[in-house]
Amino acid sequence: ETGVTQTPRHLVMGMTNKKSLKCEQHLGHNAMYWYKQSAKKPLELMFVYSLEERVENNSVPSRFSPECPNSSHLFLHLHTLQPEDSALYLCASSQDRWITNEKLFFGSGTQLSVL
Amino acid sequence: TQLLEQSPQFLSIQEGENLTVYCNSSSVFSSLQWYRQEPGEGPVLLVTVVTGGEVKKLKRLTFQFGDARKDSSLHITAAQPGDTGLYLCAGGDGSSNTGKLIFGQGTTLQVKP
């Protein structure tokens, strides 16, 4: 399997649930990202990992907790989410941490609905 | 705060028509990327432009970076139903050591057969 794979594709959860999103990249890249995509809004960068170290956290609420155990895997742990957190969550990777002209490879995303 | 405004937000046309999507900002970007996202999938990079005034062609798609590197356009000639999707522009902020990729809100294109 090649590219960036995200699971699950769809997730429905209650506000008191705990769930995790998984991302795996098979491209040998050093940087991985979590983005949030809401309708009619620009993609919002949430977290950046470079060589397994978190290098950016864009003021994301603590109910979102990222984990990067190695350069190929990225998780987003979710707990006590709010309905406004419903969105498409996209994982991406790039050869190196994005500075300029890096090409981002995106997964297909997890469509999350919080009830 | 750097912002990228895309217009139009939604475009519905007939197969064979031409169209242009615009991506504008008051800020200067080091580079500009265009992505296309199909329903149920993640964005896929189409092109990167880095030089002011640069024009790149990808089959029926023509991309241009403004001379001042503040704006870009995507022109599609003879649109086909397979061009349907969400088109995203993204500007590279090379002004800091961290670097950032700023996305526009997207243009949804629907090409009817």
JSON list of C-alpha atoms in Angstrom, two decimals:
[
{"chain": "A", "resi": 1, "resn": "GLU", "atom": "CA", "xyz": [0.00, 0.00, 0.00]},
{"chain": "A", "resi": 2, "resn": "THR", "atom": "CA", "xyz": [1.30, 3.45, -0.88]},
{"chain": "A", "resi": 3, "resn": "GLY", "atom": "CA", "xyz": [0.50, 7.03, 0.10]},
{"chain": "A", "resi": 4, "resn": "VAL", "atom": "CA", "xyz": [-1.23, 8.23, 3.24]},
{"chain": "A", "resi": 5, "resn": "THR", "atom": "CA", "xyz": [-3.89, 6.05, 4.84]},
{"chain": "A", "resi": 6, "resn": "GLN", "atom": "CA", "xyz": [-6.39, 7.26, 7.42]},
{"chain": "A", "resi": 7, "resn": "THR", "atom": "CA", "xyz": [-8.75, 5.21, 9.56]},
{"chain": "A", "resi": 8, "resn": "PRO", "atom": "CA", "xyz": [-11.59, 5.21, 10.23]},
{"chain": "A", "resi": 9, "resn": "ARG", "atom": "CA", "xyz": [-13.15, 6.97, 7.22]},
{"chain": "A", "resi": 10, "resn": "HIS", "atom": "CA", "xyz": [-16.24, 7.89, 9.21]},
{"chain": "A", "resi": 11, "resn": "LEU", "atom": "CA", "xyz": [-16.76, 8.29, 12.95]},
{"chain": "A", "resi": 12, "resn": "VAL", "atom": "CA", "xyz": [-19.80, 9.21, 14.99]},
{"chain": "A", "resi": 13, "resn": "MET", "atom": "CA", "xyz": [-19.24, 9.83, 18.66]},
{"chain": "A", "resi": 14, "resn": "GLY", "atom": "CA", "xyz": [-20.98, 11.28, 21.65]},
{"chain": "A", "resi": 15, "resn": "MET", "atom": "CA", "xyz": [-19.57, 14.16, 23.62]},
{"chain": "A", "resi": 16, "resn": "THR", "atom": "CA", "xyz": [-18.45, 11.87, 26.44]},
{"chain": "A", "resi": 17, "resn": "ASN", "atom": "CA", "xyz": [-16.72, 9.29, 24.25]},
{"chain": "A", "resi": 18, "resn": "LYS", "atom": "CA", "xyz": [-13.00, 8.79, 23.73]},
{"chain": "A", "resi": 19, "resn": "LYS", "atom": "CA", "xyz": [-11.82, 7.81, 20.28]},
{"chain": "A", "resi": 20, "resn": "SER", "atom": "CA", "xyz": [-8.65, 7.95, 18.20]},
{"chain": "A", "resi": 21, "resn": "LEU", "atom": "CA", "xyz": [-7.94, 8.74, 14.58]},
{"chain": "A", "resi": 22, "resn": "LYS", "atom": "CA", "xyz": [-5.06, 6.94, 12.92]},
{"chain": "A", "resi": 23, "resn": "CYS", "atom": "CA", "xyz": [-2.81, 8.00, 10.06]},
{"chain": "A", "resi": 24, "resn": "GLU", "atom": "CA", "xyz": [-0.05, 5.98, 8.40]},
{"chain": "A", "resi": 25, "resn": "GLN", "atom": "CA", "xyz": [2.24, 7.13, 5.62]},
{"chain": "A", "resi": 26, "resn": "HIS", "atom": "CA", "xyz": [4.22, 4.77, 3.41]},
{"chain": "A", "resi": 27, "resn": "LEU", "atom": "CA", "xyz": [6.28, 7.46, 1.66]},
{"chain": "A", "resi": 28, "resn": "GLY", "atom": "CA", "xyz": [9.32, 7.66, 3.92]},
{"chain": "A", "resi": 29, "resn": "HIS", "atom": "CA", "xyz": [8.49, 11.26, 4.82]},
{"chain": "A", "resi": 30, "resn": "ASN", "atom": "CA", "xyz": [9.83, 13.05, 7.88]},
{"chain": "A", "resi": 31, "resn": "ALA", "atom": "CA", "xyz": [6.95, 15.45, 8.58]},
{"chain": "A", "resi": 32, "resn": "MET", "atom": "CA", "xyz": [3.30, 14.74, 9.36]},
{"chain": "A", "resi": 33, "resn": "TYR", "atom": "CA", "xyz": [0.36, 17.07, 9.89]},
{"chain": "A", "resi": 34, "resn": "TRP", "atom": "CA", "xyz": [-3.20, 17.16, 11.19]},
{"chain": "A", "resi": 35, "resn": "TYR", "atom": "CA", "xyz": [-5.62, 19.54, 9.46]},
{"chain": "A", "resi": 36, "resn": "LYS", "atom": "CA", "xyz": [-9.28, 20.30, 10.20]},
{"chain": "A", "resi": 37, "resn": "GLN", "atom": "CA", "xyz": [-11.57, 20.99, 7.24]},
{"chain": "A", "resi": 38, "resn": "SER", "atom": "CA", "xyz": [-14.96, 22.59, 7.92]},
{"chain": "A", "resi": 39, "resn": "ALA", "atom": "CA", "xyz": [-17.50, 23.61, 5.32]},
{"chain": "A", "resi": 40, "resn": "LYS", "atom": "CA", "xyz": [-16.73, 26.94, 3.63]},
{"chain": "A", "resi": 41, "resn": "LYS", "atom": "CA", "xyz": [-13.68, 27.54, 5.82]},
{"chain": "A", "resi": 42, "resn": "PRO", "atom": "CA", "xyz": [-10.00, 27.30, 4.93]},
{"chain": "A", "resi": 43, "resn": "LEU", "atom": "CA", "xyz": [-8.09, 24.23, 6.04]},
{"chain": "A", "resi": 44, "resn": "GLU", "atom": "CA", "xyz": [-6.93, 24.80, 9.60]},
{"chain": "A", "resi": 45, "resn": "LEU", "atom": "CA", "xyz": [-3.52, 23.48, 10.55]},
{"chain": "A", "resi": 46, "resn": "MET", "atom": "CA", "xyz": [-3.74, 21.78, 13.94]},
{"chain": "A", "resi": 47, "resn": "PHE", "atom": "CA", "xyz": [-0.44, 20.04, 14.62]},
{"chain": "A", "resi": 48, "resn": "VAL", "atom": "CA", "xyz": [2.90, 19.49, 12.89]},
{"chain": "A", "resi": 49, "resn": "TYR", "atom": "CA", "xyz": [5.37, 16.73, 13.69]},
{"chain": "A", "resi": 50, "resn": "SER", "atom": "CA", "xyz": [8.88, 16.69, 12.32]},
{"chain": "A", "resi": 51, "resn": "LEU", "atom": "CA", "xyz": [11.02, 13.61, 12.95]},
{"chain": "A", "resi": 52, "resn": "GLU", "atom": "CA", "xyz": [8.51, 12.54, 15.60]},
{"chain": "A", "resi": 53, "resn": "GLU", "atom": "CA", "xyz": [8.82, 15.82, 17.50]},
{"chain": "A", "resi": 54, "resn": "ARG", "atom": "CA", "xyz": [5.82, 18.11, 17.78]},
{"chain": "A", "resi": 55, "resn": "VAL", "atom": "CA", "xyz": [6.94, 21.41, 16.32]},
{"chain": "A", "resi": 56, "resn": "GLU", "atom": "CA", "xyz": [3.66, 23.26, 16.06]},
{"chain": "A", "resi": 57, "resn": "ASN", "atom": "CA", "xyz": [0.41, 23.40, 17.99]},
{"chain": "A", "resi": 58, "resn": "ASN", "atom": "CA", "xyz": [-1.93, 26.01, 16.59]},
{"chain": "A", "resi": 59, "resn": "SER", "atom": "CA", "xyz": [-3.89, 26.85, 19.77]},
{"chain": "A", "resi": 60, "resn": "VAL", "atom": "CA", "xyz": [-5.85, 23.63, 19.52]},
{"chain": "A", "resi": 61, "resn": "PRO", "atom": "CA", "xyz": [-8.09, 22.80, 22.52]},
{"chain": "A", "resi": 62, "resn": "SER", "atom": "CA", "xyz": [-6.71, 20.15, 24.85]},
{"chain": "A", "resi": 63, "resn": "ARG", "atom": "CA", "xyz": [-9.59, 17.81, 24.00]},
{"chain": "A", "resi": 64, "resn": "PHE", "atom": "CA", "xyz": [-7.48, 17.03, 20.91]},
{"chain": "A", "resi": 65, "resn": "SER", "atom": "CA", "xyz": [-4.28, 15.17, 21.78]},
{"chain": "A", "resi": 66, "resn": "PRO", "atom": "CA", "xyz": [-1.81, 14.16, 19.04]},
{"chain": "A", "resi": 67, "resn": "GLU", "atom": "CA", "xyz": [0.69, 11.33, 19.25]},
{"chain": "A", "resi": 68, "resn": "CYS", "atom": "CA", "xyz": [3.51, 10.43, 16.88]},
{"chain": "A", "resi": 69, "resn": "PRO", "atom": "CA", "xyz": [5.17, 7.17, 17.97]},
{"chain": "A", "resi": 70, "resn": "ASN", "atom": "CA", "xyz": [7.38, 7.00, 14.85]},
{"chain": "A", "resi": 71, "resn": "SER", "atom": "CA", "xyz": [7.83, 8.82, 11.57]},
{"chain": "A", "resi": 72, "resn": "SER", "atom": "CA", "xyz": [5.26, 6.66, 9.79]},
{"chain": "A", "resi": 73, "resn": "HIS", "atom": "CA", "xyz": [2.36, 6.86, 12.24]},
{"chain": "A", "resi": 74, "resn": "LEU", "atom": "CA", "xyz": [0.31, 9.71, 13.61]},
{"chain": "A", "resi": 75, "resn": "PHE", "atom": "CA", "xyz": [-2.68, 9.58, 15.94]},
{"chain": "A", "resi": 76, "resn": "LEU", "atom": "CA", "xyz": [-5.23, 12.13, 17.07]},
{"chain": "A", "resi": 77, "resn": "HIS", "atom": "CA", "xyz": [-6.84, 11.21, 20.38]},
{"chain": "A", "resi": 78, "resn": "LEU", "atom": "CA", "xyz": [-10.26, 12.72, 20.96]},
{"chain": "A", "resi": 79, "resn": "HIS", "atom": "CA", "xyz": [-12.14, 13.15, 24.25]},
{"chain": "A", "resi": 80, "resn": "THR", "atom": "CA", "xyz": [-15.11, 15.19, 25.43]},
{"chain": "A", "resi": 81, "resn": "LEU", "atom": "CA", "xyz": [-15.57, 16.79, 22.03]},
{"chain": "A", "resi": 82, "resn": "GLN", "atom": "CA", "xyz": [-18.18, 19.39, 21.20]},
{"chain": "A", "resi": 83, "resn": "PRO", "atom": "CA", "xyz": [-20.66, 19.38, 18.29]},
{"chain": "A", "resi": 84, "resn": "GLU", "atom": "CA", "xyz": [-18.69, 22.21, 16.64]},
{"chain": "A", "resi": 85, "resn": "ASP", "atom": "CA", "xyz": [-15.75, 19.81, 16.36]},
{"chain": "A", "resi": 86, "resn": "SER", "atom": "CA", "xyz": [-17.65, 17.91, 13.67]},
{"chain": "A", "resi": 87, "resn": "ALA", "atom": "CA", "xyz": [-15.54, 18.19, 10.52]},
{"chain": "A", "resi": 88, "resn": "LEU", "atom": "CA", "xyz": [-13.28, 16.33, 8.12]},
{"chain": "A", "resi": 89, "resn": "TYR", "atom": "CA", "xyz": [-9.93, 15.65, 9.74]},
{"chain": "A", "resi": 90, "resn": "LEU", "atom": "CA", "xyz": [-7.11, 15.31, 7.25]},
{"chain": "A", "resi": 91, "resn": "CYS", "atom": "CA", "xyz": [-3.67, 13.87, 7.81]},
{"chain": "A", "resi": 92, "resn": "ALA", "atom": "CA", "xyz": [-0.83, 14.89, 5.52]},
{"chain": "A", "resi": 93, "resn": "SER", "atom": "CA", "xyz": [2.87, 14.21, 5.15]},
{"chain": "A", "resi": 94, "resn": "SER", "atom": "CA", "xyz": [5.79, 15.83, 3.40]},
{"chain": "A", "resi": 95, "resn": "GLN", "atom": "CA", "xyz": [9.42, 14.93, 2.84]},
{"chain": "A", "resi": 96, "resn": "ASP", "atom": "CA", "xyz": [10.53, 17.51, 5.35]},
{"chain": "A", "resi": 97, "resn": "ARG", "atom": "CA", "xyz": [8.75, 19.99, 7.56]},
{"chain": "A", "resi": 98, "resn": "TRP", "atom": "CA", "xyz": [7.06, 22.53, 5.33]},
{"chain": "A", "resi": 99, "resn": "ILE", "atom": "CA", "xyz": [9.20, 25.56, 4.66]},
{"chain": "A", "resi": 100, "resn": "THR", "atom": "CA", "xyz": [8.57, 26.36, 1.05]},
{"chain": "A", "resi": 101, "resn": "ASN", "atom": "CA", "xyz": [7.65, 24.41, -2.07]},
{"chain": "A", "resi": 102, "resn": "GLU", "atom": "CA", "xyz": [7.19, 21.19, -0.14]},
{"chain": "A", "resi": 103, "resn": "LYS", "atom": "CA", "xyz": [4.53, 18.95, -1.61]},
{"chain": "A", "resi": 104, "resn": "LEU", "atom": "CA", "xyz": [1.90, 17.82, 0.87]},
{"chain": "A", "resi": 105, "resn": "PHE", "atom": "CA", "xyz": [0.41, 14.36, 0.47]},
{"chain": "A", "resi": 106, "resn": "PHE", "atom": "CA", "xyz": [-3.01, 14.08, 2.07]},
{"chain": "A", "resi": 107, "resn": "GLY", "atom": "CA", "xyz": [-4.97, 11.11, 3.27]},
{"chain": "A", "resi": 108, "resn": "SER", "atom": "CA", "xyz": [-8.65, 10.69, 2.45]},
{"chain": "A", "resi": 109, "resn": "GLY", "atom": "CA", "xyz": [-9.66, 12.04, 5.83]},
{"chain": "A", "resi": 110, "resn": "THR", "atom": "CA", "xyz": [-11.92, 10.99, 8.69]},
{"chain": "A", "resi": 111, "resn": "GLN", "atom": "CA", "xyz": [-15.40, 12.50, 8.61]},
{"chain": "A", "resi": 112, "resn": "LEU", "atom": "CA", "xyz": [-16.21, 13.09, 12.26]},
{"chain": "A", "resi": 113, "resn": "SER", "atom": "CA", "xyz": [-19.69, 13.77, 13.64]},
{"chain": "A", "resi": 114, "resn": "VAL", "atom": "CA", "xyz": [-20.09, 14.68, 17.30]},
{"chain": "A", "resi": 115, "resn": "LEU", "atom": "CA", "xyz": [-23.60, 14.24, 18.65]},
{"chain": "B", "resi": 1, "resn": "THR", "atom": "CA", "xyz": [-2.75, 37.59, 9.62]},
{"chain": "B", "resi": 2, "resn": "GLN", "atom": "CA", "xyz": [-2.29, 36.36, 6.10]},
{"chain": "B", "resi": 3, "resn": "LEU", "atom": "CA", "xyz": [-5.48, 35.48, 4.24]},
{"chain": "B", "resi": 4, "resn": "LEU", "atom": "CA", "xyz": [-6.21, 34.04, 0.83]},
{"chain": "B", "resi": 5, "resn": "GLU", "atom": "CA", "xyz": [-9.60, 34.83, -0.72]},
{"chain": "B", "resi": 6, "resn": "GLN", "atom": "CA", "xyz": [-10.84, 32.58, -3.47]},
{"chain": "B", "resi": 7, "resn": "SER", "atom": "CA", "xyz": [-13.55, 33.55, -5.95]},
{"chain": "B", "resi": 8, "resn": "PRO", "atom": "CA", "xyz": [-16.01, 32.44, -6.91]},
{"chain": "B", "resi": 9, "resn": "GLN", "atom": "CA", "xyz": [-16.88, 30.14, -4.01]},
{"chain": "B", "resi": 10, "resn": "PHE", "atom": "CA", "xyz": [-19.12, 28.02, -6.21]},
{"chain": "B", "resi": 11, "resn": "LEU", "atom": "CA", "xyz": [-19.24, 27.57, -9.98]},
{"chain": "B", "resi": 12, "resn": "SER", "atom": "CA", "xyz": [-21.61, 25.40, -12.00]},
{"chain": "B", "resi": 13, "resn": "ILE", "atom": "CA", "xyz": [-20.99, 25.21, -15.75]},
{"chain": "B", "resi": 14, "resn": "GLN", "atom": "CA", "xyz": [-21.70, 23.03, -18.77]},
{"chain": "B", "resi": 15, "resn": "GLU", "atom": "CA", "xyz": [-19.16, 20.70, -20.27]},
{"chain": "B", "resi": 16, "resn": "GLY", "atom": "CA", "xyz": [-17.00, 22.51, -22.82]},
{"chain": "B", "resi": 17, "resn": "GLU", "atom": "CA", "xyz": [-17.11, 25.92, -21.18]},
{"chain": "B", "resi": 18, "resn": "ASN", "atom": "CA", "xyz": [-14.06, 27.82, -19.98]},
{"chain": "B", "resi": 19, "resn": "LEU", "atom": "CA", "xyz": [-13.63, 29.14, -16.46]},
{"chain": "B", "resi": 20, "resn": "THR", "atom": "CA", "xyz": [-11.22, 31.03, -14.24]},
{"chain": "B", "resi": 21, "resn": "VAL", "atom": "CA", "xyz": [-10.79, 30.76, -10.49]},
{"chain": "B", "resi": 22, "resn": "TYR", "atom": "CA", "xyz": [-9.03, 33.53, -8.58]},
{"chain": "B", "resi": 23, "resn": "CYS", "atom": "CA", "xyz": [-6.95, 33.49, -5.44]},
{"chain": "B", "resi": 24, "resn": "ASN", "atom": "CA", "xyz": [-6.17, 36.91, -3.96]},
{"chain": "B", "resi": 25, "resn": "SER", "atom": "CA", "xyz": [-4.35, 38.31, -0.98]},
{"chain": "B", "resi": 26, "resn": "SER", "atom": "CA", "xyz": [-2.90, 41.55, 0.30]},
{"chain": "B", "resi": 27, "resn": "SER", "atom": "CA", "xyz": [0.18, 39.63, 1.44]},
{"chain": "B", "resi": 28, "resn": "VAL", "atom": "CA", "xyz": [3.19, 38.47, -0.52]},
{"chain": "B", "resi": 29, "resn": "PHE", "atom": "CA", "xyz": [3.80, 34.72, -0.68]},
{"chain": "B", "resi": 30, "resn": "SER", "atom": "CA", "xyz": [7.01, 32.88, -1.44]},
{"chain": "B", "resi": 31, "resn": "SER", "atom": "CA", "xyz": [5.09, 30.32, -3.49]},
{"chain": "B", "resi": 32, "resn": "LEU", "atom": "CA", "xyz": [1.57, 29.38, -4.42]},
{"chain": "B", "resi": 33, "resn": "GLN", "atom": "CA", "xyz": [0.14, 25.90, -4.71]},
{"chain": "B", "resi": 34, "resn": "TRP", "atom": "CA", "xyz": [-3.12, 24.67, -6.20]},
{"chain": "B", "resi": 35, "resn": "TYR", "atom": "CA", "xyz": [-4.81, 21.50, -4.98]},
{"chain": "B", "resi": 36, "resn": "ARG", "atom": "CA", "xyz": [-7.90, 19.66, -6.18]},
{"chain": "B", "resi": 37, "resn": "GLN", "atom": "CA", "xyz": [-10.08, 17.69, -3.79]},
{"chain": "B", "resi": 38, "resn": "GLU", "atom": "CA", "xyz": [-12.69, 15.23, -4.97]},
{"chain": "B", "resi": 39, "resn": "PRO", "atom": "CA", "xyz": [-15.63, 14.24, -2.73]},
{"chain": "B", "resi": 40, "resn": "GLY", "atom": "CA", "xyz": [-14.57, 11.77, -0.09]},
{"chain": "B", "resi": 41, "resn": "GLU", "atom": "CA", "xyz": [-10.88, 12.26, -0.76]},
{"chain": "B", "resi": 42, "resn": "GLY", "atom": "CA", "xyz": [-8.05, 14.46, 0.42]},
{"chain": "B", "resi": 43, "resn": "PRO", "atom": "CA", "xyz": [-6.57, 17.32, -1.62]},
{"chain": "B", "resi": 44, "resn": "VAL", "atom": "CA", "xyz": [-4.09, 16.43, -4.36]},
{"chain": "B", "resi": 45, "resn": "LEU", "atom": "CA", "xyz": [-1.42, 18.89, -5.45]},
{"chain": "B", "resi": 46, "resn": "LEU", "atom": "CA", "xyz": [-1.79, 20.12, -9.04]},
{"chain": "B", "resi": 47, "resn": "VAL", "atom": "CA", "xyz": [1.00, 22.67, -9.32]},
{"chain": "B", "resi": 48, "resn": "THR", "atom": "CA", "xyz": [3.42, 24.93, -7.46]},
{"chain": "B", "resi": 49, "resn": "VAL", "atom": "CA", "xyz": [4.39, 28.37, -8.79]},
{"chain": "B", "resi": 50, "resn": "VAL", "atom": "CA", "xyz": [7.25, 30.27, -7.22]},
{"chain": "B", "resi": 51, "resn": "THR", "atom": "CA", "xyz": [8.23, 33.18, -9.48]},
{"chain": "B", "resi": 52, "resn": "GLY", "atom": "CA", "xyz": [6.18, 36.35, -9.95]},
{"chain": "B", "resi": 53, "resn": "GLY", "atom": "CA", "xyz": [4.52, 36.27, -13.37]},
{"chain": "B", "resi": 54, "resn": "GLU", "atom": "CA", "xyz": [5.12, 32.54, -13.74]},
{"chain": "B", "resi": 55, "resn": "VAL", "atom": "CA", "xyz": [2.69, 30.60, -15.92]},
{"chain": "B", "resi": 56, "resn": "LYS", "atom": "CA", "xyz": [2.39, 26.82, -15.81]},
{"chain": "B", "resi": 57, "resn": "LYS", "atom": "CA", "xyz": [0.21, 24.60, -17.95]},
{"chain": "B", "resi": 58, "resn": "LEU", "atom": "CA", "xyz": [-1.12, 21.17, -17.06]},
{"chain": "B", "resi": 59, "resn": "LYS", "atom": "CA", "xyz": [-3.09, 19.89, -20.06]},
{"chain": "B", "resi": 60, "resn": "ARG", "atom": "CA", "xyz": [-6.25, 22.07, -20.09]},
{"chain": "B", "resi": 61, "resn": "LEU", "atom": "CA", "xyz": [-5.33, 23.86, -16.86]},
{"chain": "B", "resi": 62, "resn": "THR", "atom": "CA", "xyz": [-3.30, 27.08, -16.86]},
{"chain": "B", "resi": 63, "resn": "PHE", "atom": "CA", "xyz": [-1.95, 28.49, -13.62]},
{"chain": "B", "resi": 64, "resn": "GLN", "atom": "CA", "xyz": [-0.54, 31.98, -13.19]},
{"chain": "B", "resi": 65, "resn": "PHE", "atom": "CA", "xyz": [1.25, 33.63, -10.29]},
{"chain": "B", "resi": 66, "resn": "GLY", "atom": "CA", "xyz": [0.82, 37.40, -10.10]},
{"chain": "B", "resi": 67, "resn": "ASP", "atom": "CA", "xyz": [3.80, 39.64, -10.74]},
{"chain": "B", "resi": 68, "resn": "ALA", "atom": "CA", "xyz": [3.74, 40.85, -7.13]},
{"chain": "B", "resi": 69, "resn": "ARG", "atom": "CA", "xyz": [3.26, 37.29, -5.81]},
{"chain": "B", "resi": 70, "resn": "LYS", "atom": "CA", "xyz": [0.03, 38.31, -4.04]},
{"chain": "B", "resi": 71, "resn": "ASP", "atom": "CA", "xyz": [-2.47, 36.56, -6.30]},
{"chain": "B", "resi": 72, "resn": "SER", "atom": "CA", "xyz": [-2.93, 33.62, -8.60]},
{"chain": "B", "resi": 73, "resn": "SER", "atom": "CA", "xyz": [-5.42, 32.30, -11.10]},
{"chain": "B", "resi": 74, "resn": "LEU", "atom": "CA", "xyz": [-6.44, 28.93, -12.45]},
{"chain": "B", "resi": 75, "resn": "HIS", "atom": "CA", "xyz": [-7.97, 28.81, -15.92]},
{"chain": "B", "resi": 76, "resn": "ILE", "atom": "CA", "xyz": [-9.61, 25.66, -17.26]},
{"chain": "B", "resi": 77, "resn": "THR", "atom": "CA", "xyz": [-10.28, 25.35, -20.97]},
{"chain": "B", "resi": 78, "resn": "ALA", "atom": "CA", "xyz": [-13.12, 23.18, -22.26]},
{"chain": "B", "resi": 79, "resn": "ALA", "atom": "CA", "xyz": [-14.11, 21.89, -18.82]},
{"chain": "B", "resi": 80, "resn": "GLN", "atom": "CA", "xyz": [-15.08, 18.25, -18.48]},
{"chain": "B", "resi": 81, "resn": "PRO", "atom": "CA", "xyz": [-17.18, 16.47, -15.82]},
{"chain": "B", "resi": 82, "resn": "GLY", "atom": "CA", "xyz": [-13.96, 14.94, -14.50]},
{"chain": "B", "resi": 83, "resn": "ASP", "atom": "CA", "xyz": [-12.82, 18.44, -13.51]},
{"chain": "B", "resi": 84, "resn": "THR", "atom": "CA", "xyz": [-15.58, 18.57, -10.88]},
{"chain": "B", "resi": 85, "resn": "GLY", "atom": "CA", "xyz": [-14.21, 19.09, -7.39]},
{"chain": "B", "resi": 86, "resn": "LEU", "atom": "CA", "xyz": [-13.02, 21.56, -4.78]},
{"chain": "B", "resi": 87, "resn": "TYR", "atom": "CA", "xyz": [-10.07, 23.69, -5.89]},
{"chain": "B", "resi": 88, "resn": "LEU", "atom": "CA", "xyz": [-7.85, 25.04, -3.13]},
{"chain": "B", "resi": 89, "resn": "CYS", "atom": "CA", "xyz": [-5.07, 27.57, -3.38]},
{"chain": "B", "resi": 90, "resn": "ALA", "atom": "CA", "xyz": [-2.39, 27.67, -0.72]},
{"chain": "B", "resi": 91, "resn": "GLY", "atom": "CA", "xyz": [0.25, 30.31, -0.21]},
{"chain": "B", "resi": 92, "resn": "GLY", "atom": "CA", "xyz": [3.67, 29.64, 1.21]},
{"chain": "B", "resi": 93, "resn": "ASP", "atom": "CA", "xyz": [4.85, 32.01, 3.91]},
{"chain": "B", "resi": 94, "resn": "GLY", "atom": "CA", "xyz": [8.59, 31.90, 3.67]},
{"chain": "B", "resi": 95, "resn": "SER", "atom": "CA", "xyz": [9.07, 34.89, 5.90]},
{"chain": "B", "resi": 96, "resn": "SER", "atom": "CA", "xyz": [9.80, 32.92, 9.05]},
{"chain": "B", "resi": 97, "resn": "ASN", "atom": "CA", "xyz": [11.96, 29.99, 9.99]},
{"chain": "B", "resi": 98, "resn": "THR", "atom": "CA", "xyz": [8.96, 27.80, 10.64]},
{"chain": "B", "resi": 99, "resn": "GLY", "atom": "CA", "xyz": [7.24, 28.35, 7.34]},
{"chain": "B", "resi": 100, "resn": "LYS", "atom": "CA", "xyz": [3.48, 28.05, 6.91]},
{"chain": "B", "resi": 101, "resn": "LEU", "atom": "CA", "xyz": [1.07, 27.05, 4.18]},
{"chain": "B", "resi": 102, "resn": "ILE", "atom": "CA", "xyz": [-2.02, 29.29, 4.19]},
{"chain": "B", "resi": 103, "resn": "PHE", "atom": "CA", "xyz": [-5.10, 27.84, 2.48]},
{"chain": "B", "resi": 104, "resn": "GLY", "atom": "CA", "xyz": [-7.96, 29.66, 0.80]},
{"chain": "B", "resi": 105, "resn": "GLN", "atom": "CA", "xyz": [-11.52, 28.58, 1.54]},
{"chain": "B", "resi": 106, "resn": "GLY", "atom": "CA", "xyz": [-11.85, 26.82, -1.80]},
{"chain": "B", "resi": 107, "resn": "THR", "atom": "CA", "xyz": [-13.87, 27.01, -5.00]},
{"chain": "B", "resi": 108, "resn": "THR", "atom": "CA", "xyz": [-16.37, 24.25, -5.66]},
{"chain": "B", "resi": 109, "resn": "LEU", "atom": "CA", "xyz": [-16.61, 23.48, -9.37]},
{"chain": "B", "resi": 110, "resn": "GLN", "atom": "CA", "xyz": [-19.43, 21.46, -10.87]},
{"chain": "B", "resi": 111, "resn": "VAL", "atom": "CA", "xyz": [-19.20, 20.57, -14.55]},
{"chain": "B", "resi": 112, "resn": "LYS", "atom": "CA", "xyz": [-22.43, 19.20, -15.98]},
{"chain": "B", "resi": 113, "resn": "PRO", "atom": "CA", "xyz": [-22.34, 16.79, -18.93]}
]
